[in-house]
mmCIF file of C-alpha atoms in Angstrom:
data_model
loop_
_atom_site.group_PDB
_atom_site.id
_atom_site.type_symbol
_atom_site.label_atom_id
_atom_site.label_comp_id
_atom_site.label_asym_id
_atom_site.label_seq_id
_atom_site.Cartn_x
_atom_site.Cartn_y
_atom_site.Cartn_z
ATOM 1 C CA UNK A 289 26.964 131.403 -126.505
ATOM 2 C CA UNK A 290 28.256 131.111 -129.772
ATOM 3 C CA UNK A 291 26.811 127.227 -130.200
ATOM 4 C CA UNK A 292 23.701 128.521 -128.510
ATOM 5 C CA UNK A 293 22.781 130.968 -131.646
ATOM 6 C CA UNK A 294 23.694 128.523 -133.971
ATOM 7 C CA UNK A 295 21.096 125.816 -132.873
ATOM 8 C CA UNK A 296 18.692 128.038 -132.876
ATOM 9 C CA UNK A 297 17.274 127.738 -136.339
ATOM 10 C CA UNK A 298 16.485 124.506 -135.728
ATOM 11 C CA UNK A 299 13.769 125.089 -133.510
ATOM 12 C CA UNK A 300 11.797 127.652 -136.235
ATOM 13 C CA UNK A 301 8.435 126.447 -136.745
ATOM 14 C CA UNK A 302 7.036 125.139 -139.809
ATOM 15 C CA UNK A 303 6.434 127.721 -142.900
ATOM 16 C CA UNK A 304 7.324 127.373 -146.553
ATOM 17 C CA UNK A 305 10.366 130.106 -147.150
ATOM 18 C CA UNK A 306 10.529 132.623 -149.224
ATOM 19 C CA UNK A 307 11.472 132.803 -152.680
ATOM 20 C CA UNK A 308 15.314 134.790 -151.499
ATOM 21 C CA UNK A 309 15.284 131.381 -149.692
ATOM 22 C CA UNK A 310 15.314 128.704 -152.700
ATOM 23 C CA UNK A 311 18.159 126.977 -151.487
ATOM 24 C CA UNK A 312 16.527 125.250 -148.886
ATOM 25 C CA UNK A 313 16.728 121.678 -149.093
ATOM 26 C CA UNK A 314 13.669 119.140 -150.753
ATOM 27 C CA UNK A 315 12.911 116.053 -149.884
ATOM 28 C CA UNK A 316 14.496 113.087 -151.310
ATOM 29 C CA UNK A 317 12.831 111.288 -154.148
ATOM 30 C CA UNK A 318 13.732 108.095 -155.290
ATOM 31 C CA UNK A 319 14.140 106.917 -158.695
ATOM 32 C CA UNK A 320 12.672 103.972 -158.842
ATOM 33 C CA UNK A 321 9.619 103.345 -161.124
ATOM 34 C CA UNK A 322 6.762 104.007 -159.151
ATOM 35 C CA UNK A 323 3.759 101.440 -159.333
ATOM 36 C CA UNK A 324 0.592 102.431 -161.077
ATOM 37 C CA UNK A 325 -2.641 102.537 -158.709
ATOM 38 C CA UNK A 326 -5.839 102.120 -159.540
ATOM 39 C CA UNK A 327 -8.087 104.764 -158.986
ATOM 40 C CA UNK A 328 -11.110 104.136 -156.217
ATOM 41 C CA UNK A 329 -14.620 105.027 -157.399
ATOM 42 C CA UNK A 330 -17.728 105.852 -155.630
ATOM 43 C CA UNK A 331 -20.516 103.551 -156.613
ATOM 44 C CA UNK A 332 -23.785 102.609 -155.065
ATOM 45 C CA UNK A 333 -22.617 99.944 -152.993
ATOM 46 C CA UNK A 334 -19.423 102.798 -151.518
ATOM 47 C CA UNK A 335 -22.338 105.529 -151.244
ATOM 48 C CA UNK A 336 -24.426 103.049 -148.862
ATOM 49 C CA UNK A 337 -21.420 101.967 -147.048
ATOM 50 C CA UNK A 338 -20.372 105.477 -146.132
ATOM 51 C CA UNK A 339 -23.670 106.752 -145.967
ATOM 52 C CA UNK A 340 -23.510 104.546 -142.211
ATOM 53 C CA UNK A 341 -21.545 107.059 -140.730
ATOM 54 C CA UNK A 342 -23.189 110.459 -140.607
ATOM 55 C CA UNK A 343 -26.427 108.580 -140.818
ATOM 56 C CA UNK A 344 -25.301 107.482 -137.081
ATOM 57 C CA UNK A 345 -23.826 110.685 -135.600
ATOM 58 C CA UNK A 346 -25.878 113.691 -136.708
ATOM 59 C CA UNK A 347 -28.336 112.911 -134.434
ATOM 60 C CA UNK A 348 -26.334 111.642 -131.999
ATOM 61 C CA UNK A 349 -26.144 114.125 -129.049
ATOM 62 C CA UNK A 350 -23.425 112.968 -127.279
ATOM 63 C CA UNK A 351 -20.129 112.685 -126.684
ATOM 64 C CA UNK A 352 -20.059 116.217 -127.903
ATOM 65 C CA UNK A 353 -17.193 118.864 -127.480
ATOM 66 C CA UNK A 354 -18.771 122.201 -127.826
ATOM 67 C CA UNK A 355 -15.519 123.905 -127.979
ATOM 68 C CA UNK A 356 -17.614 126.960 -126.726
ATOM 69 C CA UNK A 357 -16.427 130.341 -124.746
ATOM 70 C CA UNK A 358 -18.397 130.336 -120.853
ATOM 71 C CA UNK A 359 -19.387 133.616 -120.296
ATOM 72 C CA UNK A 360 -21.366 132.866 -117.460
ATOM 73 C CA UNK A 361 -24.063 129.661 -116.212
ATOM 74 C CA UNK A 362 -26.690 130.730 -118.266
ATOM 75 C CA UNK A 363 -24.131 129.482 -121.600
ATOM 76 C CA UNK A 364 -23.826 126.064 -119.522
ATOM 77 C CA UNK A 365 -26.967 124.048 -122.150
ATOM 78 C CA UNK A 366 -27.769 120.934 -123.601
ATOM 79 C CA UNK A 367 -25.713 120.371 -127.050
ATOM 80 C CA UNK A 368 -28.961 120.144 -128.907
ATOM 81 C CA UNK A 369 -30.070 123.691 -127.082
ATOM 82 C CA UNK A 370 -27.511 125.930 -128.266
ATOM 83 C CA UNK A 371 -27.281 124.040 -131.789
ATOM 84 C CA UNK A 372 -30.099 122.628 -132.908
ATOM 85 C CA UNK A 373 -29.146 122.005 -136.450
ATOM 86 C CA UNK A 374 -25.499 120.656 -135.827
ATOM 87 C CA UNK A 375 -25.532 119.035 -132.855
ATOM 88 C CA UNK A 376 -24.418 115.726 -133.374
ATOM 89 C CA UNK A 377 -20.938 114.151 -134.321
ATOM 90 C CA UNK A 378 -19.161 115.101 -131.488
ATOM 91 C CA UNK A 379 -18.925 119.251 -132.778
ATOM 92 C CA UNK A 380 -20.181 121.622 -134.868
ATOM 93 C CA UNK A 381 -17.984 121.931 -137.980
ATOM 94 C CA UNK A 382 -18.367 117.463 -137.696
ATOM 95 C CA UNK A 383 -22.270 118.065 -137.611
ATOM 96 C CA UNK A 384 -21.947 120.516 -140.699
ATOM 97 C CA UNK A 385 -20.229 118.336 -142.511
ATOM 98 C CA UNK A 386 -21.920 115.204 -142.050
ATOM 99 C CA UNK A 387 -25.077 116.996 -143.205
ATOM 100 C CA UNK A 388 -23.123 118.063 -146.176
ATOM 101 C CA UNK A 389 -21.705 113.966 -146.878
ATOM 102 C CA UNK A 390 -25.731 113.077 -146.712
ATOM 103 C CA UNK A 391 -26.696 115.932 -149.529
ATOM 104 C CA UNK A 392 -23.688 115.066 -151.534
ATOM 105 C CA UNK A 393 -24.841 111.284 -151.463
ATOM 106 C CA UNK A 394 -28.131 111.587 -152.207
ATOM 107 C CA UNK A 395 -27.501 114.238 -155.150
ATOM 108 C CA UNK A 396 -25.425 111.196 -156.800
ATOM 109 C CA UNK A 397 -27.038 108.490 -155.558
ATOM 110 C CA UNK A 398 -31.148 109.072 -155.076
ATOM 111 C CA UNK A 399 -31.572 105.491 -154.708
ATOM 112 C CA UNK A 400 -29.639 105.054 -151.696
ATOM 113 C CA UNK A 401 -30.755 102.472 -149.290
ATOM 114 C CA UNK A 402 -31.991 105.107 -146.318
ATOM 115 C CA UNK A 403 -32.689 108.038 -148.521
ATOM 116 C CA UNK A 404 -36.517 109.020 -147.211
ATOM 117 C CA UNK A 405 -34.918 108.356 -143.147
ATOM 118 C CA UNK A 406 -31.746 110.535 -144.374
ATOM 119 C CA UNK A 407 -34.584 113.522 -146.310
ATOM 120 C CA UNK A 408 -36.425 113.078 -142.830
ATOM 121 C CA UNK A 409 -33.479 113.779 -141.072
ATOM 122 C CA UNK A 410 -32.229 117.178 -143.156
ATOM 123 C CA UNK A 411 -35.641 118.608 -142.802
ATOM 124 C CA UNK A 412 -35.525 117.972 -139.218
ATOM 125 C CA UNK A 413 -32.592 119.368 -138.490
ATOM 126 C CA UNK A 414 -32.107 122.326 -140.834
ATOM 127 C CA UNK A 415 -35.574 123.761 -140.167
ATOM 128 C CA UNK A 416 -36.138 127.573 -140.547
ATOM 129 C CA UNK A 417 -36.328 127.884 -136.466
ATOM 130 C CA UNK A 418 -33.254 125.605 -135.906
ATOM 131 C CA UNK A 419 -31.371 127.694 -138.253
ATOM 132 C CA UNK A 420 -32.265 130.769 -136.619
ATOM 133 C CA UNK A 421 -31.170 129.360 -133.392
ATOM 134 C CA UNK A 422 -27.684 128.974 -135.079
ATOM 135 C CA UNK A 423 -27.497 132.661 -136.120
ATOM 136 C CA UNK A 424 -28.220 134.076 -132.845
ATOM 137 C CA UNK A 425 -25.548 132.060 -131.411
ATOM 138 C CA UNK A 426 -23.119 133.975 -133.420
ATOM 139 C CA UNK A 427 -24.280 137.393 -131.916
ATOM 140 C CA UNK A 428 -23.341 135.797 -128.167
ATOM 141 C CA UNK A 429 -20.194 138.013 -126.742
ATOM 142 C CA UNK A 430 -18.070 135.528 -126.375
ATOM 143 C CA UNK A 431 -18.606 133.419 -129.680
ATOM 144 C CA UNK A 432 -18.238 135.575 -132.490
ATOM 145 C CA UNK A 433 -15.383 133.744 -133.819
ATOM 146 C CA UNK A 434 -16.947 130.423 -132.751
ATOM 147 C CA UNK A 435 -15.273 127.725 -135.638
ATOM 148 C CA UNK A 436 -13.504 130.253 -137.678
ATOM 149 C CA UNK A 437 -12.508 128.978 -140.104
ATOM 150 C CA UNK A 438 -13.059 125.881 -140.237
ATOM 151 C CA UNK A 439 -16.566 125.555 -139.319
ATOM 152 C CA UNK A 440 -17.317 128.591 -141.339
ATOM 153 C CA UNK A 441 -15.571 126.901 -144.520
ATOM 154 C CA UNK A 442 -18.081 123.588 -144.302
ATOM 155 C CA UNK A 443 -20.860 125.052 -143.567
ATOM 156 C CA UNK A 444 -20.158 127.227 -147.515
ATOM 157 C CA UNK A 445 -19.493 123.897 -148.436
ATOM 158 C CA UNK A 446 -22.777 122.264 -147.316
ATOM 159 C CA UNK A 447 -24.470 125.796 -148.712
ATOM 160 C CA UNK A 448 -22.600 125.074 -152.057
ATOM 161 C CA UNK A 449 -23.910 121.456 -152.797
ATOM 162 C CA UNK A 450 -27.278 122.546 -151.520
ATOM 163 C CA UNK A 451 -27.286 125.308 -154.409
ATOM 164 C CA UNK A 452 -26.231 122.984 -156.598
ATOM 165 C CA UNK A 453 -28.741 119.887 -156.271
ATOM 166 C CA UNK A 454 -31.797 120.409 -158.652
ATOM 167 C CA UNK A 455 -34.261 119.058 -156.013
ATOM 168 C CA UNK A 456 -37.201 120.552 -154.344
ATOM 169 C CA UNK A 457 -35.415 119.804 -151.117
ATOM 170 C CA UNK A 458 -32.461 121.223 -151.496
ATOM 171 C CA UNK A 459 -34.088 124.154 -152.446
ATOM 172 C CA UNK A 460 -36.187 124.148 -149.123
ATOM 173 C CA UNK A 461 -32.957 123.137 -147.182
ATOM 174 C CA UNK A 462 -30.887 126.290 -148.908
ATOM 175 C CA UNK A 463 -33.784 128.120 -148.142
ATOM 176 C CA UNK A 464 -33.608 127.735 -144.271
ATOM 177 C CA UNK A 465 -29.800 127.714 -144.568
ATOM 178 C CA UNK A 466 -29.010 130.882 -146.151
ATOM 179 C CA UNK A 467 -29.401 133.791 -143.095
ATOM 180 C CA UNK A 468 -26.594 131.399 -141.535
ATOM 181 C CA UNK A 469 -24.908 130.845 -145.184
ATOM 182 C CA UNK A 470 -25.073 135.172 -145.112
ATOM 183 C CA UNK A 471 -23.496 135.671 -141.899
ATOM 184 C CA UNK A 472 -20.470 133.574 -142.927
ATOM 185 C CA UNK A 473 -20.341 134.728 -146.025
ATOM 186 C CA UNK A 474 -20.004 138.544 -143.449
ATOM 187 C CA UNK A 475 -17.736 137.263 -141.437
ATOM 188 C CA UNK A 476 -14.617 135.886 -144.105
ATOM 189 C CA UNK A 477 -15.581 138.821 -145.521
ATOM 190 C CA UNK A 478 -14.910 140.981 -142.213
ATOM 191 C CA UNK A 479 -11.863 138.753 -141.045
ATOM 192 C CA UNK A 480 -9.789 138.348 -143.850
ATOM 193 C CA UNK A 481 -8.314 141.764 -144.257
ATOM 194 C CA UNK A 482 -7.515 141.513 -140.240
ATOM 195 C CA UNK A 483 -5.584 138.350 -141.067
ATOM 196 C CA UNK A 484 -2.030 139.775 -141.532
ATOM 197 C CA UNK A 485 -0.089 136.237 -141.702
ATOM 198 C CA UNK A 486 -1.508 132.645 -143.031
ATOM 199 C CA UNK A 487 -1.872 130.115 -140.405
ATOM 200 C CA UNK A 488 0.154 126.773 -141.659
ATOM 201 C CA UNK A 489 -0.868 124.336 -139.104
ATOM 202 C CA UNK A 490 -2.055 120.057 -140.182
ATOM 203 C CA UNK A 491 -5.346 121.121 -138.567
ATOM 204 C CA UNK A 492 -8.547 122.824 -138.240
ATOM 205 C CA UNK A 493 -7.210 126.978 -138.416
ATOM 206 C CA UNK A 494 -5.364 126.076 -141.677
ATOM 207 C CA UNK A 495 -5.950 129.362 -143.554
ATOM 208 C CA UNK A 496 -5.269 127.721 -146.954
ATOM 209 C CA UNK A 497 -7.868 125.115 -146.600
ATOM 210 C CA UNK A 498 -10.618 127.442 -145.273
ATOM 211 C CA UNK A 499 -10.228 130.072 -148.353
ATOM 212 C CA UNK A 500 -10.268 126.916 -150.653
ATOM 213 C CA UNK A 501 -13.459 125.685 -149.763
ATOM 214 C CA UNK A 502 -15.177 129.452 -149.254
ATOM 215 C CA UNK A 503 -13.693 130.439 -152.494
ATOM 216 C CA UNK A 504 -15.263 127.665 -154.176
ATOM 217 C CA UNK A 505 -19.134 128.699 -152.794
ATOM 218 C CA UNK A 506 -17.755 132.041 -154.061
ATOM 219 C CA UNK A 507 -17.608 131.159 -157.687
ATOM 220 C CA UNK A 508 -20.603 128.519 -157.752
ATOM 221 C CA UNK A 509 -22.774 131.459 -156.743
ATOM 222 C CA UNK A 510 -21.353 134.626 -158.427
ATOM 223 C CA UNK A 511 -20.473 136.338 -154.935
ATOM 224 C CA UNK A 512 -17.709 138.476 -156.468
ATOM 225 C CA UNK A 513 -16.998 140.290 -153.695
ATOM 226 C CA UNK A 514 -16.166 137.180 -151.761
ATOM 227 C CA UNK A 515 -14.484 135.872 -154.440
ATOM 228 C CA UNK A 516 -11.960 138.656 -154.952
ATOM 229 C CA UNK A 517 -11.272 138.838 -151.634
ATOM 230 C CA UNK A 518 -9.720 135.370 -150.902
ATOM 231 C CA UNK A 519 -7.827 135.444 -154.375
ATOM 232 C CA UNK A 520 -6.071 138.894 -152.984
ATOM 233 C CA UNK A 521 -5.453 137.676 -149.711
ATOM 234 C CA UNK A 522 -4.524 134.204 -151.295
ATOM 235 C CA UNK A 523 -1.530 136.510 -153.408
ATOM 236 C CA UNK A 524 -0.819 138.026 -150.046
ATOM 237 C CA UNK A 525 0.068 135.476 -148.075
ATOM 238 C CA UNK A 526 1.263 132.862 -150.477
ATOM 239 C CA UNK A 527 3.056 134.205 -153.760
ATOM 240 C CA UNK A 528 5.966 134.727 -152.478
ATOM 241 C CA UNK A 529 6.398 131.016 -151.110
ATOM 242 C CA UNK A 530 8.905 128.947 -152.308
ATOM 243 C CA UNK A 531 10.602 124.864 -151.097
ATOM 244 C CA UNK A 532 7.388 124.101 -148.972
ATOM 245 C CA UNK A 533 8.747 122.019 -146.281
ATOM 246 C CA UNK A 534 7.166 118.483 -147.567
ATOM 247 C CA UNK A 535 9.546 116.015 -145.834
ATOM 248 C CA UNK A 536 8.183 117.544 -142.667
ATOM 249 C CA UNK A 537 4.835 116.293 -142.954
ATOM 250 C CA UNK A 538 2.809 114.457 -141.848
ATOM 251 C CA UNK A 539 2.978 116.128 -137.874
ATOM 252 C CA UNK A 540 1.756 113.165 -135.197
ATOM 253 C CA UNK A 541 -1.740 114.198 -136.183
ATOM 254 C CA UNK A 542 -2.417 116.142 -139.150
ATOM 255 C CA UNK A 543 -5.183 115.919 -140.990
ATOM 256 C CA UNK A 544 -4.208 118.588 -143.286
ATOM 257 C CA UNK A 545 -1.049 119.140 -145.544
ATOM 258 C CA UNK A 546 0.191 122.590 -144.819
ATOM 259 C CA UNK A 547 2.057 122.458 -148.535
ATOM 260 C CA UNK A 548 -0.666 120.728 -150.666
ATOM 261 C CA UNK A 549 -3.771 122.716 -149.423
ATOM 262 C CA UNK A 550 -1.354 125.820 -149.836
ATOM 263 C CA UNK A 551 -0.806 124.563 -153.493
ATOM 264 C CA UNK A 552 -4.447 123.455 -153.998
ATOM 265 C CA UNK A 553 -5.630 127.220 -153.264
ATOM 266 C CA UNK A 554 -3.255 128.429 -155.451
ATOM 267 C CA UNK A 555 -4.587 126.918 -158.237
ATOM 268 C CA UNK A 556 -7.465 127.870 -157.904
ATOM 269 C CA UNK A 557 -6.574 131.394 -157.633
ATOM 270 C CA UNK A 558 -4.346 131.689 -160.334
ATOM 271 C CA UNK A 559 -4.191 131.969 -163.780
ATOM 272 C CA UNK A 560 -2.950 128.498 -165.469
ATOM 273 C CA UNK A 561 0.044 129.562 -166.622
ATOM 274 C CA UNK A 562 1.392 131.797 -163.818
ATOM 275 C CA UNK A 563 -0.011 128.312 -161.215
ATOM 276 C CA UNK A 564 2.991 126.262 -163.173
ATOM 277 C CA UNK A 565 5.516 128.734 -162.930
ATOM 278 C CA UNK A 566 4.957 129.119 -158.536
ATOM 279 C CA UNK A 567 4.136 125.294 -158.339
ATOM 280 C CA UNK A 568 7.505 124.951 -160.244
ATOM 281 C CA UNK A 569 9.455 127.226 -157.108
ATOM 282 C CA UNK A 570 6.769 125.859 -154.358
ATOM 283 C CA UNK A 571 6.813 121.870 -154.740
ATOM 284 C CA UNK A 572 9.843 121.626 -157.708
ATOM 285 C CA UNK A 573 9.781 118.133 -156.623
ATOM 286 C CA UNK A 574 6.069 117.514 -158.150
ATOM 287 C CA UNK A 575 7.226 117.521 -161.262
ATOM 288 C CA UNK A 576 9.314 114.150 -161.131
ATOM 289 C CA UNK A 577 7.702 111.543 -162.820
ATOM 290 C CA UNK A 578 8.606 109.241 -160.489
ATOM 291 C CA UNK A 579 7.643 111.295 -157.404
ATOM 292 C CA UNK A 580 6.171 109.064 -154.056
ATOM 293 C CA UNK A 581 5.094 110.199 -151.230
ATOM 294 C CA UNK A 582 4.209 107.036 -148.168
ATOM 295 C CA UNK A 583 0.517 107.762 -147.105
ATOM 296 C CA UNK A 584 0.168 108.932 -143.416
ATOM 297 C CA UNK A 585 0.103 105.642 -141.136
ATOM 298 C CA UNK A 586 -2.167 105.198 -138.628
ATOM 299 C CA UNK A 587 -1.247 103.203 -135.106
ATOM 300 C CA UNK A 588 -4.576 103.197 -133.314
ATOM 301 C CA UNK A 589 -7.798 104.205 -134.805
ATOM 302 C CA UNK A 590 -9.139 104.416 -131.133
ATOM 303 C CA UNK A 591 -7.125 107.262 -130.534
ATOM 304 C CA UNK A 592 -9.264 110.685 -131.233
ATOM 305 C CA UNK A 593 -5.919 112.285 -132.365
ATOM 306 C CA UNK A 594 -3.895 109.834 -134.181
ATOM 307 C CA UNK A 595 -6.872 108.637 -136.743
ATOM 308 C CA UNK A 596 -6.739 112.112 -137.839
ATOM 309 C CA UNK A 597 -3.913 110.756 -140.444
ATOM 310 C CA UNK A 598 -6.596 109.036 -142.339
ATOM 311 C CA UNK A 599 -7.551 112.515 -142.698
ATOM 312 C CA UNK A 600 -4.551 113.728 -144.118
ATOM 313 C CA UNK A 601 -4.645 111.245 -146.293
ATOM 314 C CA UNK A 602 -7.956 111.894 -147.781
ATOM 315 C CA UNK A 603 -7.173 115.446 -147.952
ATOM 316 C CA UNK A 604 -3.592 115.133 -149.776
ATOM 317 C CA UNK A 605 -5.751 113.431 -152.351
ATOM 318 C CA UNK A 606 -7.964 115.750 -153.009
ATOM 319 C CA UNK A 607 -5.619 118.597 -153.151
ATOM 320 C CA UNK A 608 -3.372 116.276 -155.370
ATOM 321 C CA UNK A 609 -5.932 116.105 -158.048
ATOM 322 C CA UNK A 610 -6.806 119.474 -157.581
ATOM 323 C CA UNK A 611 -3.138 120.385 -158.691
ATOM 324 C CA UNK A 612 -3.503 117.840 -161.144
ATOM 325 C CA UNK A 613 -6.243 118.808 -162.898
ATOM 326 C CA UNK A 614 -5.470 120.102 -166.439
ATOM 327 C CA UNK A 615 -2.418 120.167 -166.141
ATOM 328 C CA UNK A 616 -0.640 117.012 -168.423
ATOM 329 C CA UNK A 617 2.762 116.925 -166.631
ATOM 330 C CA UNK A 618 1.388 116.107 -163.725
ATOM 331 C CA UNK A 619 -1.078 113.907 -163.858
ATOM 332 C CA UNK A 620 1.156 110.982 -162.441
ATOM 333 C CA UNK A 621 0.188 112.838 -159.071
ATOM 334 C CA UNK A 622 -3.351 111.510 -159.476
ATOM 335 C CA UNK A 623 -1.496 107.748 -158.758
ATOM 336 C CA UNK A 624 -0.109 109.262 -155.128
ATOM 337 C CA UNK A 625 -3.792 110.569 -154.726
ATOM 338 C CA UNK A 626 -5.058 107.024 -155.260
ATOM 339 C CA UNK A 627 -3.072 105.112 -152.821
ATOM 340 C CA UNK A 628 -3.470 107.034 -150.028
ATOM 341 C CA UNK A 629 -7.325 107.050 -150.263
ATOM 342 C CA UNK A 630 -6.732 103.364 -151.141
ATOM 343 C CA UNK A 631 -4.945 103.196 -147.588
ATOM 344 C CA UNK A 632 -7.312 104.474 -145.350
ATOM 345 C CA UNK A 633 -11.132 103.885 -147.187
ATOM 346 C CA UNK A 634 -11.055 100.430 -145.968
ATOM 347 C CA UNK A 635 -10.907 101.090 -142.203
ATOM 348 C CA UNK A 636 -13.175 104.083 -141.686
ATOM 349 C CA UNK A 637 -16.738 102.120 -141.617
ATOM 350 C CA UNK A 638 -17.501 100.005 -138.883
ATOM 351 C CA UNK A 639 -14.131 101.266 -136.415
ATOM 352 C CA UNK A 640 -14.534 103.369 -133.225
ATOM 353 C CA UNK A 641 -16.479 107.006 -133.507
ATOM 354 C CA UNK A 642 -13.145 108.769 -132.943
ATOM 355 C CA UNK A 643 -12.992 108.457 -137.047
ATOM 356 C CA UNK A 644 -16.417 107.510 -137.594
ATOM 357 C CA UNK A 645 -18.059 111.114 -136.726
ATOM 358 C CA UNK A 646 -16.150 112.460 -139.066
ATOM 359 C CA UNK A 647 -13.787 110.632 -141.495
ATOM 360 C CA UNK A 648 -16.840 109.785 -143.697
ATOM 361 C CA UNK A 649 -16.837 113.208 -144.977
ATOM 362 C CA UNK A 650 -13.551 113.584 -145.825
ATOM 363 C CA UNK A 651 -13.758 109.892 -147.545
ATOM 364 C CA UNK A 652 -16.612 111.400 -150.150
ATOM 365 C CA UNK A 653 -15.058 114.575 -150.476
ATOM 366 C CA UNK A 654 -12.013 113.092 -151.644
ATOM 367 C CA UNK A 655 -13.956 110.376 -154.027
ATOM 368 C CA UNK A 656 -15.754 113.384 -155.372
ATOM 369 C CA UNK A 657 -12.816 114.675 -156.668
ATOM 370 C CA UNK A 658 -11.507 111.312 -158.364
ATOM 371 C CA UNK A 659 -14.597 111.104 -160.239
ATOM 372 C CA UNK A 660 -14.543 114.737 -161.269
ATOM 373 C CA UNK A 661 -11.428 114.861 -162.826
#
């Protein structure tokens, strides 16, 4: 029995420990002088290139997982019926974003090759009825948490570079978006003082990366009350945290980091100063000049699952240079970001629609970011 007890904190699932915990062990970094990248930009020709891919899914009905509750045959409709804005791209929260990679091109790039098709196609799509359509789905009985919080954090994200476009249609588009843009702004709003522990998973529940992205829509738009809410519940879950796990990531298929996007809201969050001090308990190892981290490798871009590593290699990048940012003593982070975008840009236009419907997204999202800082 006595062997028996003392396996057992091996099987503990992933978390960062507490700060009483500090002496957990970090992984290994090497000291070898690591190799300068250079940074990937987003030009015209990029902006085209990735412009392909929700060009030729968010009006593409099918395959589709609807990741829907069945409360009886009436619920059993056509994709396009119960969501006729985000339809396409295989689900919702892949629709919402893909909309979101076409108004983020076109804000940077109004002389993109398809620009009047991909106009044609926003105003189709996020129409005043269509929109409408979305709300009500909401109010169904057994949806009300439908793509929380995932979903929910894109679709602030689409609402944010909407709001931010000086255009005349991205002021119809917010427009017709905002009753929906409202009711998520309600429900984070609603949910997060339910939430009594952070969810730390690679994928799509990861609380860290859905107050990120909502937090940011917060601030663009002066919604204080949003704002203050996921910086408190941000504190809540997270302050204490100290030695995030990072040698345990990637999982088989992550597309998130558990420790960066933990780190990446914190930043955000906190005050510069009193950032440096948790990063300094949270990731110690950051701080190493020579710190290298192998980007996520991908076996088989076919496979639905294990092409989400692109993903996580897109998103360590962006949260890298979110840490980054201002902060001098670790900048050489921003040459980690750069090789694993570096890794996986290459592959994701032209390969099977397992990555395509959605990898484009997280591609520009994570070029934004080099080009911001």
């Amino acid at each position: 029995m006595k062997s028996l007890l003392l396996s057992i904190p091996f099987l503990l699932v992933l978390s960062c420990n507490q700060s009483e915990e500090k002496k957990a062990k970090t992984p290994i970094q090497t000291t070898t002088e690591v190799a300068q990248v250079t940074a990937p930009t987003l030009h015209l020709e990029e902006a085209n290139r990735l412009a392909q891919l929700p060009i030729h899914c968010i009006q593409t009905e099918y395959p589709n997982k609807l990741g829907q509750t069945i409360g009886g045959k009436d619920d059993l409709q056509e994709p396009k019926t119960l969501h006729p804005a985000f339809y396409g791209c295989f689900d919702w929260h892949s629709a919402v974003h893909g909309h979101w990679s076409l108004v983020s091109l076109l804000k940077q790039f109004p002389e993109l090759e398809n620009a009047e098709e991909i106009k044609q196609m926003l105003q189709q799509n996020i129409s005043k009825e269509n929109i409408q359509k979305e709300v009500e789905y909401f109010f169904g009985k057994h949806n009300t948490s439908y793509e929380r919080t995932y979903g929910w954090a894109w679709l602030l994200k689409l609402a944010e570079e909407l709001h931010t476009w000086d255009a005349p249609l991205a002021r119809e588009l917010e427009t017709n978006l905002q009753p929906l843009t409202d009711l998520i702004v309600e429900k984070y709003i609603e949910f997060l003082p339910k939430l009594n522990y952070p969810i730390r998973v690679g994928e799509h529940p990861n609380t860290a990366f859905g107050l990120s992205f909502a937090y940011d829509y917060a601030v663009t738009v002066g919604n204080e009350t949003l704002s203050s809410v996921i910086a408190q519940r941000a504190k809540d879950f997270y302050l204490k945290d100290a030695n995030c796990p990072l040698s345990w990531e990637p999982s088989g298929f992550d597309f998130l980091s558990p420790c960066f996007e933990e780190a990446a809201l914190m930043k955000r969050v906190l005050p510069k100063e009193e950032f440096k001090t948790w990063l300094a308990d949270f990731l110690p190892q950051l701080k190493d000049k020579n710190f290298k981290l192998e980007p996520g490798i991908v076996s088989d871009r076919t496979d639905g699952k294990l092409v989400h590593l692109d993903g996580v290699n897109f998103s360590r990048a962006w949260s890298l240079y979110e840490i980054a940012k201002d902060l001098p003593e670790y900048v050489h982070l921003e040459n980690t970001a750069n090789a694993h975008i570096n890794y996986s840009l290459p592959s994701i236009v032209g390969d099977s629609y397992e990555g395509g419907h959605w990898l484009g997204s997280f591609a520009i999202y994570a070029l934004n970011t080099v080009a911001r800082d």
